[in-house]
Tab-separated table of C-alpha atoms in Angstrom:
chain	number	residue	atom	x	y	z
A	26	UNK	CA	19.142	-32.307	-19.439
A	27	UNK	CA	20.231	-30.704	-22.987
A	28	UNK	CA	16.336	-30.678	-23.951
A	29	UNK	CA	15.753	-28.846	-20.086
A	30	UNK	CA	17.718	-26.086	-20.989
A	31	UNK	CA	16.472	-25.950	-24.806
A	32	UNK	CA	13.097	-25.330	-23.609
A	33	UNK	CA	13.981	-22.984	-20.872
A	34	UNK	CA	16.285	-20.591	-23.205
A	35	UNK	CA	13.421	-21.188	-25.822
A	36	UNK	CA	10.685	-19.788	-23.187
A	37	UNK	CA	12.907	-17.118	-22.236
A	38	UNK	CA	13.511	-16.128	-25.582
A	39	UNK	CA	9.987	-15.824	-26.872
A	40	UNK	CA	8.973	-13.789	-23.826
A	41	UNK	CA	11.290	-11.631	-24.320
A	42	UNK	CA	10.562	-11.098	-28.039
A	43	UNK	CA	6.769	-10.123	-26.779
A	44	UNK	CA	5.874	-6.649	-27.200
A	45	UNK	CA	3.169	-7.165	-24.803
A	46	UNK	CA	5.567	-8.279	-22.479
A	47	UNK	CA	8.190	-5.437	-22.856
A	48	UNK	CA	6.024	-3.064	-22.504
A	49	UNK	CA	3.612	-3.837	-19.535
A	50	UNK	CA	7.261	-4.416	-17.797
A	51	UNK	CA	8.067	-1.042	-18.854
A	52	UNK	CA	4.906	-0.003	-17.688
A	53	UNK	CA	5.203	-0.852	-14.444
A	54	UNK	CA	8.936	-0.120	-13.796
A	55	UNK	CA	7.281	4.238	-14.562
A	56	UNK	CA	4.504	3.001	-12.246
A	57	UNK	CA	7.349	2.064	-9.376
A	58	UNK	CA	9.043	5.310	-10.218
A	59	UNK	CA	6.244	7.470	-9.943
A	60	UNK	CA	5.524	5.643	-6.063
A	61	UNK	CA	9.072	5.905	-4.743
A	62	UNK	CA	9.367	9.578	-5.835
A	63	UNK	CA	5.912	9.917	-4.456
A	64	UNK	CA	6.507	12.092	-1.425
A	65	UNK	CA	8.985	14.400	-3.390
A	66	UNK	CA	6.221	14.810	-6.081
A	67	UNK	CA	3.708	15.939	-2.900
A	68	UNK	CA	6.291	17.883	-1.381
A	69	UNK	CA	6.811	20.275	-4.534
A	70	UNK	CA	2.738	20.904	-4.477
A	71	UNK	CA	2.685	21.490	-0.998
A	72	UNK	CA	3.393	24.833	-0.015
A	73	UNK	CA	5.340	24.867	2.758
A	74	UNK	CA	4.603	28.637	3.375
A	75	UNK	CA	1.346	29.247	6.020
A	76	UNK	CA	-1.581	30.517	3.640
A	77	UNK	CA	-2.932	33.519	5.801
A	78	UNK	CA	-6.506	34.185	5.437
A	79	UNK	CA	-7.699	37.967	6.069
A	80	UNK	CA	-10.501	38.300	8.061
A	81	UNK	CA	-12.201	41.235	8.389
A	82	UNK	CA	-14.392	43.077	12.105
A	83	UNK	CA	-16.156	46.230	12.581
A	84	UNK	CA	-13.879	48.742	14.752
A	85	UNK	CA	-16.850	50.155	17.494
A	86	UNK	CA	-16.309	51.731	20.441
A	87	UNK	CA	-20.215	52.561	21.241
A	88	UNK	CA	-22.541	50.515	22.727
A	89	UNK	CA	-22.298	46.353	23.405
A	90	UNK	CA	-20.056	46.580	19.738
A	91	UNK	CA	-17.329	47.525	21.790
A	92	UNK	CA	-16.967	44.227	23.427
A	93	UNK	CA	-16.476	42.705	20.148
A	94	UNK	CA	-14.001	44.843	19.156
A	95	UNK	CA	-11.996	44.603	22.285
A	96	UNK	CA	-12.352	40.559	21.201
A	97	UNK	CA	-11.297	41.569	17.868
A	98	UNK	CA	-7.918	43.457	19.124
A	99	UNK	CA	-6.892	40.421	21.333
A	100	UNK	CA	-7.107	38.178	18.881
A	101	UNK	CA	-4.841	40.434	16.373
A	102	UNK	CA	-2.347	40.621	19.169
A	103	UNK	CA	-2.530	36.860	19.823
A	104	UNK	CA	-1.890	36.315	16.145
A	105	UNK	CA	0.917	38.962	15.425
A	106	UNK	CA	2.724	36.606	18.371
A	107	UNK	CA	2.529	33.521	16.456
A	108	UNK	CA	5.550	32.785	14.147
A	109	UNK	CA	3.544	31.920	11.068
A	110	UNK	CA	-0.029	33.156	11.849
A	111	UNK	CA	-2.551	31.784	9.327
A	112	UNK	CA	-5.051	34.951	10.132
A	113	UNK	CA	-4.799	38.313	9.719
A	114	UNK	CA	-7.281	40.737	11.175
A	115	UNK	CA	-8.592	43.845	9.059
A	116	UNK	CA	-10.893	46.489	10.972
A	117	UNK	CA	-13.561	48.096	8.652
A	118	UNK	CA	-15.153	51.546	10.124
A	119	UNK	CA	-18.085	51.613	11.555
A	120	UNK	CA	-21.173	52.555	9.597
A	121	UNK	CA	-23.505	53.742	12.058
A	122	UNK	CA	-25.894	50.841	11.634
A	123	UNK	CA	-25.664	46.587	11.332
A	124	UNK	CA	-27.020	46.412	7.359
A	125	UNK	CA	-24.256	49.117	6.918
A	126	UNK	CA	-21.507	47.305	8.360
A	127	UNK	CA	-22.484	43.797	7.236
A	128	UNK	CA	-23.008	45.057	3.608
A	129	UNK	CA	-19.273	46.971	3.834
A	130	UNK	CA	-17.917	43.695	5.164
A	131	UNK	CA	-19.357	41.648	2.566
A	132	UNK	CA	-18.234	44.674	-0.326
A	133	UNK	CA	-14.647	43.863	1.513
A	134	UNK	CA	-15.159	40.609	0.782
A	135	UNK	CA	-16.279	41.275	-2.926
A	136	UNK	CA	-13.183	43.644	-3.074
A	137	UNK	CA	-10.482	40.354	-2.273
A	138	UNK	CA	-9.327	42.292	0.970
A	139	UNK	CA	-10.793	39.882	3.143
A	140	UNK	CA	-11.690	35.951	2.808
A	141	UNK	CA	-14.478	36.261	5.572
A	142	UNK	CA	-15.254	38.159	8.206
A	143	UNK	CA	-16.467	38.146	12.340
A	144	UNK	CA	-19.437	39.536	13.774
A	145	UNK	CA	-20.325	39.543	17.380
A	146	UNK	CA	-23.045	39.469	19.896
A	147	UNK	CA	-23.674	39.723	23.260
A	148	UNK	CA	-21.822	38.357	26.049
A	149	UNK	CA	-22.375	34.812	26.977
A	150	UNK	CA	-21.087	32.934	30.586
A	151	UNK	CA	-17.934	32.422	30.031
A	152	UNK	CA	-17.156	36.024	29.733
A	153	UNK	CA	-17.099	36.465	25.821
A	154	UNK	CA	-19.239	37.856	23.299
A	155	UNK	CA	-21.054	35.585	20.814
A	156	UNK	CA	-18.620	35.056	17.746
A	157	UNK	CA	-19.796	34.346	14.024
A	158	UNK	CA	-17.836	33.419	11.358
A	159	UNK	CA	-18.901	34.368	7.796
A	160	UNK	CA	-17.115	33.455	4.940
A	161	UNK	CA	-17.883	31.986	1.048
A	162	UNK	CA	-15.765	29.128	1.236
A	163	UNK	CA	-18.067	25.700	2.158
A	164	UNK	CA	-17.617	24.148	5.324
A	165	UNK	CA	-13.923	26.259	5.889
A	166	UNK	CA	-13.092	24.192	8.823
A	167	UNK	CA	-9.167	25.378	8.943
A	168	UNK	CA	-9.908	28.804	9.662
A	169	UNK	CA	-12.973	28.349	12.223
A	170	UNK	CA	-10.459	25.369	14.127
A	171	UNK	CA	-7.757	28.336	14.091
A	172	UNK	CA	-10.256	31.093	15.084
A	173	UNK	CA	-11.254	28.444	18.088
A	174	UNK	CA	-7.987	27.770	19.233
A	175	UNK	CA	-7.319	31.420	19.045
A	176	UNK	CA	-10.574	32.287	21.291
A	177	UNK	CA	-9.787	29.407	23.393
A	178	UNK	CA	-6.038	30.476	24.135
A	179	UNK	CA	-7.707	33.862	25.195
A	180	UNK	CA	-10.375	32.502	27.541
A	181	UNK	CA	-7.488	30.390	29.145
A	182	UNK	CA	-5.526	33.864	29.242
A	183	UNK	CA	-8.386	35.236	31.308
A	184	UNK	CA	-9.021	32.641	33.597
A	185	UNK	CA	-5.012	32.785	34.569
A	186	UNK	CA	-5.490	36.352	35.387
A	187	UNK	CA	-8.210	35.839	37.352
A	188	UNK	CA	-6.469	33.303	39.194
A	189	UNK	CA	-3.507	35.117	39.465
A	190	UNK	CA	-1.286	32.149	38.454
A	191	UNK	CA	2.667	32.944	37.665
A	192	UNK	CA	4.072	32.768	34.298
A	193	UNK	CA	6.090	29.370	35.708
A	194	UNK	CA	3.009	27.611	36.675
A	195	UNK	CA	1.737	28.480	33.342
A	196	UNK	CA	4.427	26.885	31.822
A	197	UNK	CA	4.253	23.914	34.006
A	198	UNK	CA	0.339	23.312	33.400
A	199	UNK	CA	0.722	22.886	29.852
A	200	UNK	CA	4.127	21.382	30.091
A	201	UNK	CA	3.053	18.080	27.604
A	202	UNK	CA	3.390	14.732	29.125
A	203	UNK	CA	4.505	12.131	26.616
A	204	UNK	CA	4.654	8.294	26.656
A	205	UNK	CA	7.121	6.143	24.784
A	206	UNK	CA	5.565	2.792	23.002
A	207	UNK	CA	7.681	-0.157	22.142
A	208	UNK	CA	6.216	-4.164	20.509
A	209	UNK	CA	8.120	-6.269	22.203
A	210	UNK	CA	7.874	-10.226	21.705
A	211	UNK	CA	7.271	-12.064	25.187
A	212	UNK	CA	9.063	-15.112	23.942
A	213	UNK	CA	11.927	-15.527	20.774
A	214	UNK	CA	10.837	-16.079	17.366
A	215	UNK	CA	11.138	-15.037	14.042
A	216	UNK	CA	10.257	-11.954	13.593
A	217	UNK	CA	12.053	-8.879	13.987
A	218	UNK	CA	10.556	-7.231	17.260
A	219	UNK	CA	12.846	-9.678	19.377
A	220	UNK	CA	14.681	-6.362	20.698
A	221	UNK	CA	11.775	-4.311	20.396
A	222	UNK	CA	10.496	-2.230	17.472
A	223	UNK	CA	9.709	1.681	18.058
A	224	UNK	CA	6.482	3.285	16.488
A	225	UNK	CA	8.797	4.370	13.584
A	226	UNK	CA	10.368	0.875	13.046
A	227	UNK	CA	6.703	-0.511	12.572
A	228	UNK	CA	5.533	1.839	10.711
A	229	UNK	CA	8.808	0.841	8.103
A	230	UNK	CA	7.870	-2.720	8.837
A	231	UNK	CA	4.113	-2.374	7.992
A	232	UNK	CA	5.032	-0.595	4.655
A	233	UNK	CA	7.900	-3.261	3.262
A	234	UNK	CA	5.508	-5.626	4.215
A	235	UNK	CA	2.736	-4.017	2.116
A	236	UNK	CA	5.399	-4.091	-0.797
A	237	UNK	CA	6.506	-7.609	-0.522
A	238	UNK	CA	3.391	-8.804	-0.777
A	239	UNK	CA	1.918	-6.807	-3.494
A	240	UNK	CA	5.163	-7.318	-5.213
A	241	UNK	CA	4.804	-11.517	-4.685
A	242	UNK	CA	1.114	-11.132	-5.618
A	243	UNK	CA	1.995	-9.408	-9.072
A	244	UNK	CA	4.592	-11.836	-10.184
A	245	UNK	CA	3.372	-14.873	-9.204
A	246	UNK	CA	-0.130	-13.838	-10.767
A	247	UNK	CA	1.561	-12.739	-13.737
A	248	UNK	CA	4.162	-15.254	-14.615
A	249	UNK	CA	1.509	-18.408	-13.776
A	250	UNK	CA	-1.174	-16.513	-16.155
A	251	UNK	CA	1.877	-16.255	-18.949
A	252	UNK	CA	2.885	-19.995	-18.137
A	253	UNK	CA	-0.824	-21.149	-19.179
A	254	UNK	CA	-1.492	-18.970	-21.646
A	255	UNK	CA	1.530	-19.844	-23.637
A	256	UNK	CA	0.804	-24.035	-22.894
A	257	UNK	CA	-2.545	-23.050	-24.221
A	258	UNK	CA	-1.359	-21.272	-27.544
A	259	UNK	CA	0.841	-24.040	-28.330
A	260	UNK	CA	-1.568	-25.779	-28.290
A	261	UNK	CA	-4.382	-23.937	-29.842
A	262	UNK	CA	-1.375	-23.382	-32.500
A	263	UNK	CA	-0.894	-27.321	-32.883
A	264	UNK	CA	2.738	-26.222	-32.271
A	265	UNK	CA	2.768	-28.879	-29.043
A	266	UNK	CA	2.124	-31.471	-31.400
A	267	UNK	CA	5.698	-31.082	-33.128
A	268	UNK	CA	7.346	-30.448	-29.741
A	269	UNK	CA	5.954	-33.303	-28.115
A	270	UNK	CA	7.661	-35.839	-30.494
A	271	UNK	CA	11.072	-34.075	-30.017
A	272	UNK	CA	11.101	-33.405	-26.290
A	273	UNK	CA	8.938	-35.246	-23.434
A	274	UNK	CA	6.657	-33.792	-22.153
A	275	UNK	CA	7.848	-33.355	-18.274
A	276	UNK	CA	10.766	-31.692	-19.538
A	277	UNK	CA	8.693	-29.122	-21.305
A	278	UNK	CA	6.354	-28.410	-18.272
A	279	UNK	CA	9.363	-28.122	-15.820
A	280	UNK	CA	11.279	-26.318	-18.651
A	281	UNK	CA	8.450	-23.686	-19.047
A	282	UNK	CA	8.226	-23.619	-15.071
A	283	UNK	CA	11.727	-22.324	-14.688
A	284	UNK	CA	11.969	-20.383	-17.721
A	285	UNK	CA	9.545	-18.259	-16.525
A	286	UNK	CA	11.131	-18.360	-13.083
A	287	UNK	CA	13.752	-16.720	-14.512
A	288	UNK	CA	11.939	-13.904	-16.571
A	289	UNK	CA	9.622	-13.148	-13.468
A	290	UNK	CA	12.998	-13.199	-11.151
A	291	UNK	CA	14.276	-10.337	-13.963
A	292	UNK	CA	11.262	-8.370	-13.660
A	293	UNK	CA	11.912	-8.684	-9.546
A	294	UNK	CA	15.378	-7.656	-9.758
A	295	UNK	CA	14.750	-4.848	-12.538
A	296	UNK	CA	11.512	-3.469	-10.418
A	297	UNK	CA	13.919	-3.652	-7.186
A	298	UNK	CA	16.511	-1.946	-9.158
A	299	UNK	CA	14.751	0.961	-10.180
A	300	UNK	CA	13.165	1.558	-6.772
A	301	UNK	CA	16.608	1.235	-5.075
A	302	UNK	CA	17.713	3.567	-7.783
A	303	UNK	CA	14.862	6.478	-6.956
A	304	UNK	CA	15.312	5.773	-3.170
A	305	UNK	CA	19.289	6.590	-3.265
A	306	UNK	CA	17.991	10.076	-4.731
A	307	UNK	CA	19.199	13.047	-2.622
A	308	UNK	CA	15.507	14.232	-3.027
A	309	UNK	CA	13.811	11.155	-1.662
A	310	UNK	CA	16.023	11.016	0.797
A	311	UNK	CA	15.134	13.933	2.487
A	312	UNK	CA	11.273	13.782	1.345
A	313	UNK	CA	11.281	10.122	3.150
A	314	UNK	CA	13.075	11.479	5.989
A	315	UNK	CA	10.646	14.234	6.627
A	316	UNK	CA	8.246	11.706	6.605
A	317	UNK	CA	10.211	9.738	9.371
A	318	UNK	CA	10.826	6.908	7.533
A	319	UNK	CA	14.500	5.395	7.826
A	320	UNK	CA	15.097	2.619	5.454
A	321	UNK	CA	17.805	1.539	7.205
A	322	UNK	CA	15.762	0.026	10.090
A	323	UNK	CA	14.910	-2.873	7.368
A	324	UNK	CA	15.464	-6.430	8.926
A	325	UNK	CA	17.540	-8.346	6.513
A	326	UNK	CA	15.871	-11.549	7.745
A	327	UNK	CA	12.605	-10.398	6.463
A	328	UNK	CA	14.084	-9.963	3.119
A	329	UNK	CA	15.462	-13.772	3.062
A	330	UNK	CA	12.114	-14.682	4.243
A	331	UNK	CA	10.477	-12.915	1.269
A	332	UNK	CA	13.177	-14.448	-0.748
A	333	UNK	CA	12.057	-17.926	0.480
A	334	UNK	CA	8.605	-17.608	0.032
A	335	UNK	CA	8.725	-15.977	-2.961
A	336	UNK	CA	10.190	-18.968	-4.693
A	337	UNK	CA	8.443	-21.422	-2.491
A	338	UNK	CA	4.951	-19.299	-3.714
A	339	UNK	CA	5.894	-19.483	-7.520
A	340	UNK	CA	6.826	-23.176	-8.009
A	341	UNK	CA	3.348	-24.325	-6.375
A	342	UNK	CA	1.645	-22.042	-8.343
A	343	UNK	CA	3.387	-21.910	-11.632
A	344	UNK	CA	2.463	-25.921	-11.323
A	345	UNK	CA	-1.000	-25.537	-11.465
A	346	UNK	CA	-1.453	-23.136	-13.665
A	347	UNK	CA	1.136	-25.395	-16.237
A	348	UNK	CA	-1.736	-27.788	-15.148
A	349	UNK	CA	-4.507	-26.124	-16.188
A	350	UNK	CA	-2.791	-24.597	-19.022
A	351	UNK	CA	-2.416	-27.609	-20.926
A	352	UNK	CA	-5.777	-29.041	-20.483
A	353	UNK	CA	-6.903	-25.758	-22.461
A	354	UNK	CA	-7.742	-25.597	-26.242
A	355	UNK	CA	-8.264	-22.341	-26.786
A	356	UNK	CA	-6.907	-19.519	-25.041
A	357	UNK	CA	-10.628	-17.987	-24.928
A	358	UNK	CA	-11.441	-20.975	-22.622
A	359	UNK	CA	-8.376	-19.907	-20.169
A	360	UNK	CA	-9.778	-17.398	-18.244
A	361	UNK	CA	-12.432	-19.821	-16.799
A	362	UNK	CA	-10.121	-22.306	-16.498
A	363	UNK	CA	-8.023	-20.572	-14.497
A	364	UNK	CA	-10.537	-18.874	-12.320
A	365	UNK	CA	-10.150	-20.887	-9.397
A	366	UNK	CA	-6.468	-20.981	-8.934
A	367	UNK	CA	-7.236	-17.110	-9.898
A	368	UNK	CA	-9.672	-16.870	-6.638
A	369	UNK	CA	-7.435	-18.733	-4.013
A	370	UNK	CA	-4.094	-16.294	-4.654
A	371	UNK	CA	-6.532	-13.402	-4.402
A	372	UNK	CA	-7.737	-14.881	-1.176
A	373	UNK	CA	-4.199	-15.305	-0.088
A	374	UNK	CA	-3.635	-11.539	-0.964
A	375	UNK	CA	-7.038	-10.284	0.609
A	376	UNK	CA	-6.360	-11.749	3.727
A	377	UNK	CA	-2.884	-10.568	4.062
A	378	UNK	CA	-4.223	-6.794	3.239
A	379	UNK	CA	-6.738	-6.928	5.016
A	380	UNK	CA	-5.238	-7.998	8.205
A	381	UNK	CA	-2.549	-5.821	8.015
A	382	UNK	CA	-3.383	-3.664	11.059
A	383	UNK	CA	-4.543	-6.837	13.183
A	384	UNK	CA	-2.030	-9.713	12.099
A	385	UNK	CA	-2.776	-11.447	15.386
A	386	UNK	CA	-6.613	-12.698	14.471
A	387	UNK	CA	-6.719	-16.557	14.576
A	388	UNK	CA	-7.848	-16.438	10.612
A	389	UNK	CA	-3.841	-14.703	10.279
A	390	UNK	CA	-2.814	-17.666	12.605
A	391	UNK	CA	-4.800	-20.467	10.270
A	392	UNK	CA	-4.217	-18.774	6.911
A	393	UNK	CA	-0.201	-19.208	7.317
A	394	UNK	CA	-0.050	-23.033	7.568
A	395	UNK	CA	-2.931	-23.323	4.302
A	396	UNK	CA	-0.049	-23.555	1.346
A	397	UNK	CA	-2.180	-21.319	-1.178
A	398	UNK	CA	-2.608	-18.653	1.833
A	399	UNK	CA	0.783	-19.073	3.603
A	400	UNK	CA	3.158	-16.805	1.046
A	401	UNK	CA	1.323	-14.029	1.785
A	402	UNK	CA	-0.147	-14.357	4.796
A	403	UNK	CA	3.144	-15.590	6.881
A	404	UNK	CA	5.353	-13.143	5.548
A	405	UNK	CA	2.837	-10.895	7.382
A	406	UNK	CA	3.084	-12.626	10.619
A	407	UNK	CA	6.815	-12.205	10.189
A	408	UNK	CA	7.057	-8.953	9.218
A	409	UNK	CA	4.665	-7.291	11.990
A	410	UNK	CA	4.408	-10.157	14.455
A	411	UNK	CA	6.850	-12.323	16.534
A	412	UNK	CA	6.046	-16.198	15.486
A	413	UNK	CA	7.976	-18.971	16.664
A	414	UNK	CA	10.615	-20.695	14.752
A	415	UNK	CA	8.382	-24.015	14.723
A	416	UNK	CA	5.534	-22.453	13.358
A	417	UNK	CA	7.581	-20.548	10.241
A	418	UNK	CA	9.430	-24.123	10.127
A	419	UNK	CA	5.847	-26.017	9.733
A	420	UNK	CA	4.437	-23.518	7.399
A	421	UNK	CA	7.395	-23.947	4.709
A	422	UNK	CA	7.380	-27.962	5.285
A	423	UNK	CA	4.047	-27.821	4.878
A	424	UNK	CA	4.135	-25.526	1.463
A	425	UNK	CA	7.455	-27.665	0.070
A	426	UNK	CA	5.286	-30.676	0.379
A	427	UNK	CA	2.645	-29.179	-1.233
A	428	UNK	CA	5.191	-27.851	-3.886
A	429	UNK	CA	5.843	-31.772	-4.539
A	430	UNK	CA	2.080	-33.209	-4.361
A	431	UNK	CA	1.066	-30.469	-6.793
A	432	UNK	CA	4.062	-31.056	-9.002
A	433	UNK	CA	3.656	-34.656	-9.180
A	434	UNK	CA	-0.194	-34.223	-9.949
A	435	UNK	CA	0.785	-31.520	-12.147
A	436	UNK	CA	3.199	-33.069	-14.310
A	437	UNK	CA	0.404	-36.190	-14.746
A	438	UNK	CA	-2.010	-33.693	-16.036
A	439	UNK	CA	0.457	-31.997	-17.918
A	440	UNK	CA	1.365	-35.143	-20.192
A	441	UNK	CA	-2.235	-35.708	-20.441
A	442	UNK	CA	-3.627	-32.834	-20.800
A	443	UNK	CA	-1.116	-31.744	-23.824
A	444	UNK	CA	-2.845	-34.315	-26.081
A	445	UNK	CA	-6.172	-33.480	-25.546
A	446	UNK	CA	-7.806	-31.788	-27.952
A	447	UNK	CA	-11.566	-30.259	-29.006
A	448	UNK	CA	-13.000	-31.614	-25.715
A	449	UNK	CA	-14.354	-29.385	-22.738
A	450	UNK	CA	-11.239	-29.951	-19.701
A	451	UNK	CA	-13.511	-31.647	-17.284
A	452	UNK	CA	-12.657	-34.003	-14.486
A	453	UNK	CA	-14.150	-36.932	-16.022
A	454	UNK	CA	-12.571	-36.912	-19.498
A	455	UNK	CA	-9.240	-35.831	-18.155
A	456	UNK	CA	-9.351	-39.094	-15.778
A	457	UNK	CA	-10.499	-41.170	-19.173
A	458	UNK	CA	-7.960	-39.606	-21.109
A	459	UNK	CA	-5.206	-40.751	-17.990
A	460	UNK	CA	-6.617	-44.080	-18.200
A	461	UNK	CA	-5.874	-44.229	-22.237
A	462	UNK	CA	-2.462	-43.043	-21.905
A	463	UNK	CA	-1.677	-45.153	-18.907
A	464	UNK	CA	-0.647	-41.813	-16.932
């Protein structure tokens, strides 16, 4: 047991003493910093003030022009009644002729009194004359929604009058109608919609689920791709050698597991830190809040589960990249190695991203019982979903007996593959070199 802990405070050690280690943690505890103070960051570019765009008219009263600029006045009266009116009308005097008042609209524009201005034409059947819009800016969509809204409100206006409807049934036509939604779960489970879960508590749901399982993604990734890599330079180093006659070598493969463990459970708890730090801001409070996000509608249970399958997701993984690790050489031969315990976390991850706005698809249902898949991808039936005890139940019985298979096989490649040297890590001479060793 005293050689366990050697190895583990000996992994720990030289991790920490990494450079490269230090500083991609650093790295990405800024990175975390930078997300959670996202929507503070956005609020101090975004001006909260309505940008008002002028827009200029010719003021006629002779001929058909005079239609448009009766148009013209009732839309400066409808906007002078808005609180924060994002137009403001500017009449230019009439010319005498169209090229004269186009080319005075267009010096106006020239001049920076007006961003764009409105011509108009005859009148069409539904009682208004033709409206243009003509402005520099490409495809200025904000302005021509506005100006339609604006005509549209006045048309409505008209029709009213027509009708000779009261102010109350005005008010009672447009009075909205809204509709409350609510995920419920038919039958009791694990998840946290047994009560029912509001648009607002999903929406916090669906985004700590996103986080969980990036977050389990990066360390297990990253600590099972440190876990190899340093097998491998040990042994590219010949330093396994002299640490294979001193301690066996199951006690270095399960010390290097856990030591690792431990320094990817301090980059959890240091990442967690710092975004619990940034959240408890005044600043983010109130830039979350505006955003209608409550972080204390959080279901503690999902945080044990991610707890549980965090660990659960490491231990299988860190064994088979230990696995692969020491059947290495060279670190330059890792990468390959590696790929396809590389490919089946990514798959994991994919599906779990992917699905995250349809967990219910049977690929969701079949992906959280397959052990590589089920870290990711039945956190997110958890999270977002309502599945039954049994189901969560089989899914970790089935990953902790995976956990042992794996380790078992593991740890016989391990004390293999630690001794093998200048040979390419294929099946067959790993099974020959078994066979020599008795393994």
């Amino acid at each position: 047991m005293s050689n366990f802990w050697t190895v583990v405070s000996f992994t720990i050690r030289n991790k920490f003493r990494t450079k490269s280690f230090l500083v991609m943690t650093l790295i990405f505890a800024i990175i975390i910093t930078i997300g959670t103070n996202l929507p503070y960051l956005i609020s101090l570019f975004n001006n909260d003030s309505v940008k008002t765009a002028s827009i200029g008219y010719i003021q006629s009263e002779a001929g058909s022009a005079a239609e448009g600029t009766k148009l013209a006045e009732q839309l400066k009266v409808y906007y002078t009644q808005q609180e924060q009116p994002n137009v403001v009308l500017v009449d230019f005097a009439d010319t005498g002729s169209d090229a004269g008042n186009e080319q005075a609209l267009k010096q106006g524009i020239i001049d920076q009194k007006i961003k764009g201005y409105l011509t108009f034409g005859d009148v069409q059947a539904n009682g208004l004359p033709a409206v243009t819009y003509k402005s520099e800016k490409l495809l200025d969509e904000s302005t021509t929604r506005s100006l339609q809204g604006a005509l549209q409100n006045i048309r409505t206006e008209m029709i009213f009058k027509e009708a000779g409807l009261s102010e109350e049934q005005k008010v009672q036509l447009f009075a909205p109608v809204s509709i409350e939604t609510m995920q419920i779960a038919a039958e009791a489970g694990t998840g946290s919609n047994t009560e029912g879960l509001s648009p607002e508590q999903q929406a916090v749901n669906m985004g700590l689920v996103s986080i969980i399982v990036i977050m389990l993604f990066f360390v297990i990734m990253v600590t099972g791709q440190l876990i190899a890599t340093e097998i491998t330079s040990e042994k590219g180093s010949r330093v396994m050698e002299i640490l294979i006659t001193s301690v066996s070598p199951l006690t270095q493969m399960f010390g290097k597991v856990f030591g690792m463990f431990l320094v990817g459970l301090f980059q959890l708890v240091l990442y967690g830190a710092v975004m619990i730090i940034n959240l408890s801001m005044p600043q983010n409070k109130n830039a979350f809040m505006n955003w209608n996000i409550d972080f204390n509608q959080i279901d503690p249970s999902l945080i044990m589960y991610a707890v549980i399958y965090y660990l659960a997701g490491y231990f299988l993984y860190a064994m088979l990249y230990a696995a692969i690790g020491s059947i290495v050489s060279r670190t330059e031969d890792l990468a390959q190695a590696v790929m396809p315990i590389t490919i089946l976390s990514l798959a994991g991850f994919y599906i779990s991203t992917f699905s995250i706005s349809n967990p219910d698809t049977m690929l969701v249902k079949v992906a959280s019982f397959v052990p590589f898949f089920s870290p990711f991808v039945m956190m997110l039936r958890i999270g977002l979903t309502n599945p039954p005890v049994w189901q969560v139940l089989l899914s970790l019985g089935i990953l902790f007996v995976s956990i042992y298979i794996f380790g078992w096989l593991g740890a016989k490649i391990y004390r293999t593959g630690v001794l093998m040297y200048g040979k390419r890590p294929t099946f067959k001479e790993l099974r020959k070199a078994m066979r020599a060793y008795k393994v």
